[in-house]
């Protein structure tokens, strides 16, 4: 049911629309049509950098920067024909023609073009140095992009012999940044020419602009010439006390948003106060207490074995650094031995189950059966085993073995992550391992290996994550991919992942998943803990559809409150 305040807003919207106008809320004191609390951080319009991706900023920006597809409510890839069409021209090699819809423009009036698509392929392809892309999954398979500057069409040809079954997810929501803005910021007016000529100096400038040119912070100015939109909403303002305000984009060519504005409360804003004040109507957060408040639940679930959780598409895991104390396989195995994975799962995991897979989530059709096959190595705390492993470490010149100190990082404020660290610390201190909480408000994945020895990730981000295809999450184990934070390198795993992303049948996928997990458990670049549980609630807002994937519940926010 739509709430009273939204009924008034909807009625006013209908009245103004009939008069040929569009409702856009204005004025600092006016309440937003909908307030949406998320645990993502929004520090850039670019959700494709390592930090932008890890922060989960797509939760807030899916309907600001749409692409040729989006992540739907079940984590599936859905074609977005508002932006354009992607049509397979040939299968060998895979050749796809992309065509932008007539009228597709950015909020500054500049037409979307193949320049934007070529820039995305270049930035995320991994072949040009300098771009701080979160992953090269799929884009690395592209051989060439035929693009005439300013054209509304492009032809993308994949490398011969290279198959990427999830190709329809490429150039999706958040991936297409305005090339004309990047060129202006870089001082390179012809971005397409610079890419095609492989002009190293120009490309270095373009990479810097792509990496850093779209920064956002509460209290900072939203420059309408740089922070553009190609979707139904655009960014209007961003402050700590009033959140991230999205308003209707008057240049949007598709179906107008049902409501004129949405206020998103990301991590780092006063979202907790907005929730306490009763302003928040939609929640999507790993902090389950937030959804409990909105739903009016006074007694939180402490044993998730009694829960009836929807099978998630992401897995919470502990990822180790490639350097420092965590580079010692004996230390990693000792930590895995002393941590109570069963206790952590009962307290925080989907349906209280320990999850043993990195390459398949509980929602995967092969997940449950395969999970049982890898459940024997570190099922629960074994302090004696941990001590024995540590005693195998070599002694120093004084005949001593230094006791390991492992710093685990995550963005401060996560009650679940704090509980995970505290529980591991209490259990592993008995084995002689000191575990320290190294969280901080501005924690970044780049801290891994410098200020922390391990990081807690929900899937491959700090917020909503995952897709039904498992891509790009499985590339966290792919040698050389930026998503591979642990630096894990295994030739068999590389081959298995290449075959996995080219395979659709469960019978073909099963041996590949087994191969990947066998190698990962042998070398322990990470430790899977449990299927990620997120609190998703709404109150008084119609058309809110829970999103299990990395776009979160905001995947259709432009339809909230509509008929």
Coordinates of C-alpha atoms in Angstrom, one line a residue:
X1 CA 0.0 0.0 0.0
X2 CA 1.2 3.5 -0.8
X3 CA 1.5 5.7 2.3
X4 CA -0.4 9.0 2.9
X5 CA 2.6 11.2 2.2
X6 CA 3.3 9.4 -1.0
X7 CA -0.4 9.5 -2.1
X8 CA -0.2 13.3 -1.8
X9 CA 3.0 13.5 -3.7
X10 CA 1.7 11.1 -6.4
X11 CA -1.5 13.1 -6.7
X12 CA 0.5 16.3 -7.2
X13 CA 2.8 14.6 -9.7
X14 CA -0.3 13.5 -11.7
X15 CA -1.7 17.0 -11.6
X16 CA 1.6 18.7 -12.8
X17 CA 2.2 16.0 -15.4
X18 CA -1.3 16.7 -16.9
X19 CA -0.3 20.3 -17.2
X20 CA 2.9 19.4 -19.0
X21 CA 5.2 19.8 -16.0
X22 CA 7.3 17.5 -14.0
X23 CA 7.4 17.5 -10.2
X24 CA 10.9 18.2 -8.9
X25 CA 11.1 18.8 -5.1
X26 CA 13.0 21.8 -4.2
X27 CA 13.9 23.9 -1.1
X28 CA 16.2 22.8 1.7
X29 CA 13.3 22.2 4.1
X30 CA 11.1 20.1 1.8
X31 CA 10.9 16.4 2.6
X32 CA 12.0 13.9 0.0
X33 CA 9.4 11.7 -1.6
X34 CA 11.3 8.6 -0.5
X35 CA 14.3 8.1 1.8
X36 CA 16.5 5.1 1.1
X37 CA 19.1 3.9 3.6
X38 CA 22.0 1.8 2.3
X39 CA 25.3 0.6 3.7
X40 CA 27.2 1.5 0.5
X41 CA 29.6 4.4 0.4
X42 CA 29.3 6.9 -2.5
X43 CA 32.7 8.5 -3.0
X44 CA 32.6 8.7 -6.8
X45 CA 30.3 8.7 -9.7
X46 CA 32.6 6.0 -11.2
X47 CA 31.5 2.7 -9.7
X48 CA 34.1 0.8 -11.8
X49 CA 37.3 1.8 -9.9
X50 CA 38.5 -0.6 -7.2
X51 CA 37.2 1.7 -4.4
X52 CA 34.0 2.6 -6.3
X53 CA 33.2 -1.0 -6.9
X54 CA 34.1 -2.2 -3.4
X55 CA 32.1 0.6 -1.8
X56 CA 28.9 -0.7 -3.5
X57 CA 28.1 2.7 -4.9
X58 CA 26.0 1.1 -7.7
X59 CA 23.3 0.6 -5.1
X60 CA 22.7 4.4 -5.2
X61 CA 23.6 5.1 -8.8
X62 CA 22.0 2.4 -10.9
X63 CA 19.2 4.7 -12.1
X64 CA 21.6 7.6 -12.5
X65 CA 24.0 5.9 -15.0
X66 CA 22.1 3.1 -16.8
X67 CA 23.7 1.0 -19.5
X68 CA 22.7 -1.7 -22.0
X69 CA 21.7 -3.9 -19.1
X70 CA 21.1 -3.9 -15.4
X71 CA 21.2 -6.3 -12.5
X72 CA 17.6 -7.4 -11.9
X73 CA 15.9 -8.3 -8.6
X74 CA 17.2 -11.9 -8.6
X75 CA 20.8 -10.9 -9.6
X76 CA 20.1 -11.7 -13.2
X77 CA 21.2 -9.6 -16.2
X78 CA 18.3 -7.8 -17.8
X79 CA 18.6 -5.9 -21.1
X80 CA 17.9 -2.1 -20.8
X81 CA 16.3 -1.1 -24.0
X82 CA 15.8 2.5 -22.8
X83 CA 19.5 3.0 -23.4
X84 CA 19.8 0.8 -26.6
X85 CA 20.1 -2.6 -28.1
X86 CA 22.9 -5.2 -28.2
X87 CA 22.5 -7.6 -31.1
X88 CA 24.8 -10.6 -31.9
X89 CA 26.0 -10.3 -35.5
X90 CA 28.3 -13.3 -35.5
X91 CA 29.0 -16.2 -33.1
X92 CA 32.6 -17.0 -34.3
X93 CA 34.2 -14.8 -33.2
X94 CA 31.5 -13.3 -31.1
X95 CA 30.5 -10.0 -32.6
X96 CA 28.0 -7.7 -31.0
X97 CA 26.5 -4.5 -32.5
X98 CA 25.5 -1.9 -29.9
X99 CA 23.1 0.9 -30.9
X100 CA 22.0 3.7 -28.7
X101 CA 18.4 4.7 -28.6
X102 CA 17.4 7.9 -30.4
X103 CA 17.3 10.7 -27.9
X104 CA 19.7 9.1 -25.4
X105 CA 21.6 12.0 -24.0
X106 CA 23.4 13.0 -20.8
X107 CA 22.0 15.5 -18.5
X108 CA 24.1 18.2 -20.1
X109 CA 22.4 17.5 -23.5
X110 CA 25.4 15.7 -25.0
X111 CA 24.4 12.6 -26.9
X112 CA 25.5 9.2 -25.7
X113 CA 27.8 7.6 -28.3
X114 CA 30.2 4.8 -29.1
X115 CA 32.9 7.0 -27.6
X116 CA 31.5 6.2 -24.2
X117 CA 31.5 2.5 -25.0
X118 CA 35.0 2.5 -26.4
X119 CA 36.3 4.3 -23.3
X120 CA 34.6 1.7 -21.0
X121 CA 36.2 -1.2 -23.0
X122 CA 39.6 0.5 -22.8
X123 CA 39.4 1.4 -19.1
X124 CA 38.3 -2.1 -18.0
X125 CA 40.0 -4.3 -20.6
X126 CA 43.3 -4.5 -18.7
X127 CA 45.5 -3.8 -21.8
X128 CA 46.1 -0.2 -21.2
X129 CA 48.1 0.8 -18.1
X130 CA 46.9 3.4 -15.7
X131 CA 43.3 2.6 -15.4
X132 CA 42.2 1.7 -11.8
X133 CA 39.5 -0.8 -12.9
X134 CA 37.9 -3.1 -10.3
X135 CA 38.0 -6.1 -12.7
X136 CA 38.8 -6.9 -16.3
X137 CA 36.2 -9.8 -16.4
X138 CA 34.7 -10.1 -19.9
X139 CA 36.3 -6.9 -21.1
X140 CA 39.6 -8.6 -21.4
X141 CA 38.0 -10.9 -24.0
X142 CA 37.3 -8.0 -26.4
X143 CA 39.6 -7.8 -29.4
X144 CA 38.4 -4.5 -30.9
X145 CA 35.7 -1.9 -30.8
X146 CA 34.8 -0.3 -34.1
X147 CA 33.7 3.2 -33.4
X148 CA 33.5 6.4 -35.4
X149 CA 33.7 9.4 -33.0
X150 CA 30.2 10.6 -32.1
X151 CA 28.5 7.6 -33.8
X152 CA 25.4 6.1 -32.2
X153 CA 26.5 2.6 -33.0
X154 CA 29.5 0.4 -32.3
X155 CA 30.6 -3.1 -33.2
X156 CA 32.4 -5.1 -30.5
X157 CA 34.4 -8.1 -31.7
X158 CA 35.7 -10.6 -29.1
X159 CA 39.0 -12.3 -29.5
X160 CA 39.0 -15.4 -31.7
X161 CA 38.7 -18.6 -29.6
X162 CA 37.6 -16.5 -26.5
X163 CA 34.2 -17.2 -25.2
X164 CA 32.5 -15.1 -22.5
X165 CA 29.0 -16.4 -21.9
X166 CA 27.9 -13.5 -19.8
X167 CA 28.7 -10.9 -22.5
X168 CA 25.2 -9.3 -22.1
X169 CA 26.3 -8.0 -18.7
X170 CA 29.1 -5.9 -20.2
X171 CA 28.5 -2.2 -20.7
X172 CA 25.8 -2.4 -18.1
X173 CA 24.6 0.1 -15.5
X174 CA 27.4 2.3 -14.1
X175 CA 29.9 1.2 -16.8
X176 CA 29.3 4.0 -19.3
X177 CA 30.9 7.3 -18.2
X178 CA 30.7 10.4 -20.5
X179 CA 33.8 10.3 -22.7
X180 CA 33.4 14.0 -23.6
X181 CA 33.8 14.8 -19.9
X182 CA 36.8 12.5 -19.4
X183 CA 38.3 14.1 -22.5
X184 CA 37.8 17.6 -21.1
X185 CA 39.2 16.8 -17.7
X186 CA 42.2 15.1 -19.4
X187 CA 42.8 17.9 -21.9
X188 CA 42.4 15.3 -24.7
X189 CA 39.6 16.5 -27.0
X190 CA 39.7 13.4 -29.3
X191 CA 39.3 10.4 -26.9
X192 CA 38.5 7.9 -29.6
X193 CA 41.5 9.0 -31.7
X194 CA 43.9 8.8 -28.7
X195 CA 42.7 5.2 -28.0
X196 CA 42.9 4.1 -31.6
X197 CA 46.4 5.6 -32.0
X198 CA 47.5 4.1 -28.7
X199 CA 48.9 7.5 -27.8
X200 CA 50.5 6.7 -24.5
X201 CA 50.8 10.3 -23.2
X202 CA 47.1 11.0 -24.0
X203 CA 46.0 7.7 -22.6
X204 CA 47.8 8.4 -19.3
X205 CA 45.9 11.6 -18.9
X206 CA 42.6 9.9 -19.9
X207 CA 43.3 7.2 -17.3
X208 CA 43.9 9.8 -14.5
X209 CA 40.7 11.6 -15.4
X210 CA 38.7 8.4 -15.5
X211 CA 40.1 7.3 -12.1
X212 CA 39.8 10.6 -10.2
X213 CA 37.6 13.0 -12.1
X214 CA 34.2 12.0 -10.7
X215 CA 34.9 12.3 -7.0
X216 CA 32.0 12.9 -4.6
X217 CA 31.9 13.7 -0.9
X218 CA 29.2 15.0 1.5
X219 CA 29.4 18.8 1.5
X220 CA 31.1 19.0 -1.8
X221 CA 29.7 20.7 -4.9
X222 CA 27.9 18.7 -7.5
X223 CA 29.3 20.2 -10.7
X224 CA 26.5 19.7 -13.4
X225 CA 29.1 19.9 -16.1
X226 CA 31.0 16.9 -14.7
X227 CA 28.7 14.8 -12.5
X228 CA 26.3 13.9 -15.3
X229 CA 23.3 11.5 -15.5
X230 CA 22.1 9.4 -18.3
X231 CA 19.2 8.0 -16.4
X232 CA 15.8 9.0 -14.9
X233 CA 17.5 10.6 -11.9
X234 CA 20.5 13.0 -11.5
X235 CA 22.5 14.1 -8.5
X236 CA 21.4 17.4 -7.1
X237 CA 23.2 17.7 -3.7
X238 CA 25.2 15.7 -1.2
X239 CA 25.5 16.5 2.5
X240 CA 26.0 14.6 5.7
X241 CA 22.8 15.9 7.3
X242 CA 20.6 15.7 4.2
X243 CA 22.0 12.7 2.4
X244 CA 22.5 12.2 -1.4
X245 CA 19.6 13.9 -3.1
X246 CA 18.5 12.5 -6.5
X247 CA 16.0 14.5 -8.6
X248 CA 14.3 13.8 -11.9
X249 CA 16.5 14.3 -14.9
X250 CA 14.7 16.5 -17.3
X251 CA 16.8 15.2 -20.2
X252 CA 15.7 11.6 -19.6
X253 CA 14.0 10.3 -22.7
X254 CA 12.4 7.3 -21.2
X255 CA 9.4 6.8 -19.0
X256 CA 9.5 9.5 -16.3
X257 CA 10.2 8.5 -12.7
X258 CA 7.1 7.9 -10.7
X259 CA 8.3 10.3 -8.0
X260 CA 10.3 13.5 -8.5
X261 CA 13.1 12.8 -6.0
X262 CA 14.7 10.2 -3.8
X263 CA 17.1 10.8 -0.9
X264 CA 19.7 8.1 -0.5
X265 CA 21.5 7.8 2.9
X266 CA 24.9 6.1 2.2
X267 CA 27.5 5.2 4.7
X268 CA 29.1 8.4 6.0
X269 CA 25.8 10.4 6.2
X270 CA 23.3 10.8 9.0
X271 CA 21.3 7.8 7.9
X272 CA 21.0 6.5 11.4
X273 CA 19.4 9.7 12.6
X274 CA 17.1 9.7 9.6
X275 CA 16.0 6.2 10.5
X276 CA 15.5 7.1 14.1
X277 CA 13.4 10.1 13.1
X278 CA 11.1 8.0 11.0
X279 CA 12.2 9.5 7.7
X280 CA 13.5 6.3 6.1
X281 CA 11.1 4.2 4.2
X282 CA 13.4 1.8 2.4
X283 CA 16.4 0.0 3.8
X284 CA 19.0 -2.3 2.2
X285 CA 21.8 -2.9 4.5
X286 CA 24.1 -5.5 6.0
X287 CA 23.3 -4.0 9.3
X288 CA 20.2 -6.0 10.2
X289 CA 19.3 -3.7 13.0
X290 CA 18.3 -1.0 10.5
X291 CA 15.8 -3.3 8.8
X292 CA 14.6 -4.4 12.2
X293 CA 13.9 -0.8 13.2
X294 CA 11.9 -0.1 10.0
X295 CA 10.0 -3.4 10.3
X296 CA 9.3 -2.8 14.0
X297 CA 11.0 -6.0 15.1
X298 CA 12.0 -5.7 18.7
X299 CA 13.6 -9.1 19.0
X300 CA 16.4 -9.7 16.5
X301 CA 17.3 -13.2 15.3
X302 CA 20.4 -14.5 17.2
X303 CA 20.4 -18.0 15.7
X304 CA 19.9 -17.9 12.0
X305 CA 19.4 -21.6 11.9
X306 CA 15.8 -20.8 12.6
X307 CA 15.6 -18.2 9.9
X308 CA 14.0 -18.7 6.5
X309 CA 16.4 -16.6 4.5
X310 CA 16.2 -16.3 0.7
X311 CA 19.3 -18.0 -0.8
X312 CA 21.8 -15.2 -1.4
X313 CA 23.9 -14.6 -4.5
X314 CA 27.0 -13.6 -2.4
X315 CA 29.2 -15.1 0.2
X316 CA 30.9 -13.3 3.1
X317 CA 34.6 -14.1 3.2
X318 CA 37.9 -13.2 4.7
X319 CA 40.5 -12.3 2.1
X320 CA 44.2 -12.4 2.9
X321 CA 47.0 -10.1 1.8
X322 CA 49.7 -11.4 -0.4
X323 CA 52.4 -9.9 1.9
X324 CA 53.3 -9.7 5.6
X325 CA 52.2 -12.2 8.2
X326 CA 49.3 -13.5 6.0
X327 CA 51.7 -14.5 3.3
X328 CA 52.7 -17.5 5.4
X329 CA 50.4 -20.5 4.5
X330 CA 50.9 -22.0 7.9
X331 CA 49.5 -18.8 9.6
X332 CA 46.5 -18.8 7.2
X333 CA 45.8 -22.5 7.9
X334 CA 46.2 -21.9 11.6
X335 CA 43.7 -19.1 11.5
X336 CA 41.3 -21.2 9.5
X337 CA 41.7 -23.9 12.1
X338 CA 41.0 -21.8 15.2
X339 CA 38.2 -19.7 13.9
X340 CA 34.7 -21.0 14.7
X341 CA 33.1 -20.9 11.3
X342 CA 30.1 -22.8 12.5
X343 CA 29.5 -20.3 15.3
X344 CA 29.9 -17.4 12.9
X345 CA 27.4 -18.9 10.5
X346 CA 24.8 -19.5 13.2
X347 CA 25.0 -15.9 14.3
X348 CA 25.2 -14.2 10.9
X349 CA 24.9 -16.6 7.9
X350 CA 22.1 -17.4 5.6
X351 CA 19.9 -20.0 7.4
X352 CA 22.8 -20.6 9.8
X353 CA 24.8 -22.6 7.3
X354 CA 28.6 -22.7 7.0
X355 CA 29.4 -21.9 3.4
X356 CA 32.5 -23.5 1.9
X357 CA 32.6 -22.2 -1.6
X358 CA 34.0 -19.0 -3.1
X359 CA 33.0 -19.8 -6.7
X360 CA 29.3 -20.6 -6.1
X361 CA 26.8 -18.9 -3.8
X362 CA 23.8 -20.6 -2.0
X363 CA 21.5 -19.4 -4.9
X364 CA 23.6 -21.3 -7.4
X365 CA 21.8 -24.5 -8.5
X366 CA 25.0 -26.4 -7.8
X367 CA 25.8 -24.6 -4.5
X368 CA 24.1 -26.8 -1.9
X369 CA 25.4 -30.2 -3.1
X370 CA 28.9 -28.9 -3.8
X371 CA 29.0 -27.0 -0.5
X372 CA 28.7 -30.3 1.4
X373 CA 31.7 -31.8 -0.5
X374 CA 34.1 -29.0 0.8
X375 CA 32.8 -28.9 4.4
X376 CA 35.4 -31.2 6.1
X377 CA 38.6 -29.1 6.3
X378 CA 37.8 -26.3 8.8
X379 CA 34.2 -26.9 10.0
X380 CA 34.7 -25.5 13.5
X381 CA 37.4 -24.3 15.9
X382 CA 40.3 -26.7 16.5
X383 CA 42.8 -24.9 18.7
X384 CA 45.1 -27.8 19.0
X385 CA 45.4 -28.1 15.3
X386 CA 46.1 -24.4 15.0
X387 CA 48.9 -24.6 17.6
X388 CA 50.4 -27.6 15.8
X389 CA 50.5 -25.7 12.5
X390 CA 52.2 -22.7 14.1
X391 CA 54.8 -24.9 15.7
X392 CA 55.8 -25.9 12.2
X393 CA 57.0 -22.4 11.4
X394 CA 60.8 -21.9 11.4
X395 CA 62.4 -20.3 14.5
X396 CA 64.5 -17.1 14.4
X397 CA 68.1 -16.7 15.4
X398 CA 67.1 -16.8 19.1
X399 CA 65.2 -20.0 18.7
X400 CA 61.9 -18.3 19.0
X401 CA 58.7 -18.1 16.9
X402 CA 57.0 -14.8 16.8
X403 CA 53.3 -15.0 17.6
X404 CA 51.3 -13.9 14.6
X405 CA 49.3 -10.7 14.8
X406 CA 46.6 -10.5 12.2
X407 CA 44.9 -7.1 11.5
X408 CA 41.5 -7.5 10.0
X409 CA 40.0 -4.5 8.2
X410 CA 36.5 -3.3 7.1
X411 CA 34.6 0.0 7.0
X412 CA 33.9 1.0 10.6
X413 CA 30.2 0.9 11.6
X414 CA 29.4 -2.7 10.4
X415 CA 28.1 -4.5 13.5
X416 CA 28.3 -7.8 11.7
X417 CA 31.9 -7.4 10.7
X418 CA 32.8 -6.2 14.2
X419 CA 31.2 -9.3 15.6
X420 CA 33.1 -11.5 13.2
X421 CA 36.4 -10.1 14.2
X422 CA 35.6 -10.2 17.9
X423 CA 34.5 -13.9 17.7
X424 CA 37.7 -14.9 15.7
X425 CA 39.9 -13.0 18.1
X426 CA 38.4 -14.6 21.2
X427 CA 38.8 -18.1 19.7
X428 CA 42.2 -17.8 18.1
X429 CA 44.0 -16.1 21.1
X430 CA 43.9 -19.6 22.7
X431 CA 46.1 -20.8 19.8
X432 CA 48.6 -18.0 20.1
X433 CA 47.2 -15.8 17.4
X434 CA 46.4 -12.2 18.1
X435 CA 43.6 -10.8 15.9
X436 CA 43.1 -7.0 15.9
X437 CA 40.2 -5.0 14.6
X438 CA 41.6 -2.6 12.1
X439 CA 38.4 -1.0 10.9
X440 CA 38.2 2.7 10.0
X441 CA 35.5 5.0 8.6
X442 CA 37.5 5.5 5.3
X443 CA 38.7 1.9 5.0
X444 CA 39.7 1.0 1.5
X445 CA 40.5 -2.3 -0.2
X446 CA 43.9 -0.7 -1.1
X447 CA 44.7 -1.0 2.6
X448 CA 45.1 -4.8 2.2
X449 CA 48.8 -5.6 2.6
X450 CA 49.7 -2.3 4.0
X451 CA 47.7 -1.4 7.2
X452 CA 45.7 -4.7 7.3
X453 CA 46.5 -8.4 6.8
X454 CA 43.0 -9.5 5.9
X455 CA 39.7 -7.9 4.8
X456 CA 36.1 -8.9 5.3
X457 CA 34.0 -8.7 2.1
X458 CA 30.4 -9.5 1.5
X459 CA 30.9 -11.2 -1.8
X460 CA 33.4 -8.8 -3.5
X461 CA 32.2 -5.5 -2.0
X462 CA 31.4 -4.0 1.4
X463 CA 27.7 -3.6 0.5
X464 CA 25.3 -5.3 -1.9
X465 CA 27.0 -7.7 -4.3
X466 CA 26.7 -10.7 -6.5
X467 CA 24.9 -11.9 -9.7
X468 CA 23.2 -15.1 -10.6
X469 CA 26.0 -15.8 -13.1
X470 CA 28.7 -15.5 -10.4
X471 CA 30.6 -13.0 -12.6
X472 CA 32.7 -11.1 -11.8
X473 CA 32.9 -12.5 -8.3
X474 CA 34.8 -15.7 -9.4
X475 CA 37.5 -13.4 -10.9
X476 CA 38.6 -12.8 -7.3
X477 CA 40.6 -16.0 -7.9
X478 CA 41.7 -15.2 -11.5
X479 CA 45.5 -14.6 -11.8
X480 CA 46.2 -10.9 -12.6
X481 CA 42.6 -9.6 -12.3
X482 CA 42.3 -6.5 -10.2
X483 CA 39.5 -8.2 -8.2
X484 CA 42.0 -10.8 -7.1
X485 CA 43.0 -8.8 -4.0
X486 CA 45.0 -11.7 -2.5
X487 CA 47.3 -12.1 -5.5
X488 CA 46.4 -15.8 -5.8
X489 CA 48.0 -17.4 -8.8
X490 CA 47.2 -20.9 -10.0
X491 CA 47.3 -22.0 -13.6
X492 CA 44.7 -24.7 -13.2
X493 CA 42.3 -22.1 -11.7
X494 CA 42.9 -19.7 -14.5
X495 CA 42.0 -22.4 -17.1
X496 CA 39.0 -23.5 -15.1
X497 CA 37.6 -20.0 -14.8
X498 CA 38.1 -19.4 -18.5
X499 CA 36.1 -22.5 -19.3
X500 CA 33.6 -21.8 -16.6
X501 CA 32.6 -18.4 -18.1
X502 CA 32.1 -20.2 -21.4
X503 CA 29.9 -22.9 -20.0
X504 CA 26.2 -22.8 -19.3
X505 CA 25.3 -26.4 -18.4
X506 CA 25.5 -27.6 -14.8
X507 CA 27.2 -30.8 -15.9
X508 CA 30.0 -28.8 -17.5
X509 CA 30.3 -26.3 -14.6
X510 CA 30.5 -28.9 -11.9
X511 CA 34.0 -30.3 -12.5
X512 CA 35.3 -26.7 -13.0
X513 CA 33.9 -25.5 -9.7
X514 CA 35.4 -28.5 -8.0
X515 CA 38.8 -27.8 -9.5
X516 CA 38.7 -24.1 -8.5
X517 CA 37.7 -24.9 -4.9
X518 CA 40.2 -27.7 -4.4
X519 CA 43.0 -25.3 -5.4
X520 CA 41.6 -22.5 -3.3
X521 CA 41.3 -24.6 -0.2
X522 CA 44.8 -26.0 -0.7
X523 CA 46.3 -22.5 -0.8
X524 CA 43.8 -20.5 1.2
X525 CA 43.9 -17.0 -0.5
X526 CA 40.6 -16.5 1.3
X527 CA 38.2 -18.3 3.7
X528 CA 34.5 -18.4 2.9
X529 CA 32.3 -18.0 5.9
X530 CA 28.6 -17.9 5.1
X531 CA 26.0 -16.8 2.7
X532 CA 25.6 -13.1 3.1
X533 CA 22.4 -12.0 4.9
X534 CA 21.1 -8.4 4.2
X535 CA 18.3 -6.5 5.8
X536 CA 15.8 -5.3 3.2
X537 CA 12.6 -3.6 4.2
X538 CA 10.2 -1.0 3.0
X539 CA 7.3 0.8 4.6
X540 CA 4.5 2.8 2.9
X541 CA 6.2 2.7 -0.5
X542 CA 4.7 0.8 -3.4
X543 CA 6.7 -1.0 -6.2
X544 CA 9.7 -1.6 -4.0
X545 CA 11.1 -5.0 -5.1
X546 CA 14.0 -6.5 -3.2
X547 CA 17.2 -6.7 -5.2
X548 CA 19.5 -9.6 -4.4
X549 CA 22.3 -8.5 -6.6
X550 CA 24.9 -5.7 -6.5
X551 CA 22.4 -3.0 -7.5
X552 CA 20.5 -3.7 -4.4
X553 CA 16.9 -2.8 -3.9
X554 CA 17.5 0.5 -5.7
X555 CA 17.5 -1.3 -9.1
X556 CA 14.0 0.1 -9.9
X557 CA 13.8 3.2 -7.7
X558 CA 12.4 5.2 -10.5
X559 CA 9.2 3.1 -10.2
X560 CA 8.8 3.4 -6.4
X561 CA 5.5 4.9 -5.3
X562 CA 4.0 4.6 -8.8
X563 CA 0.7 3.0 -9.7

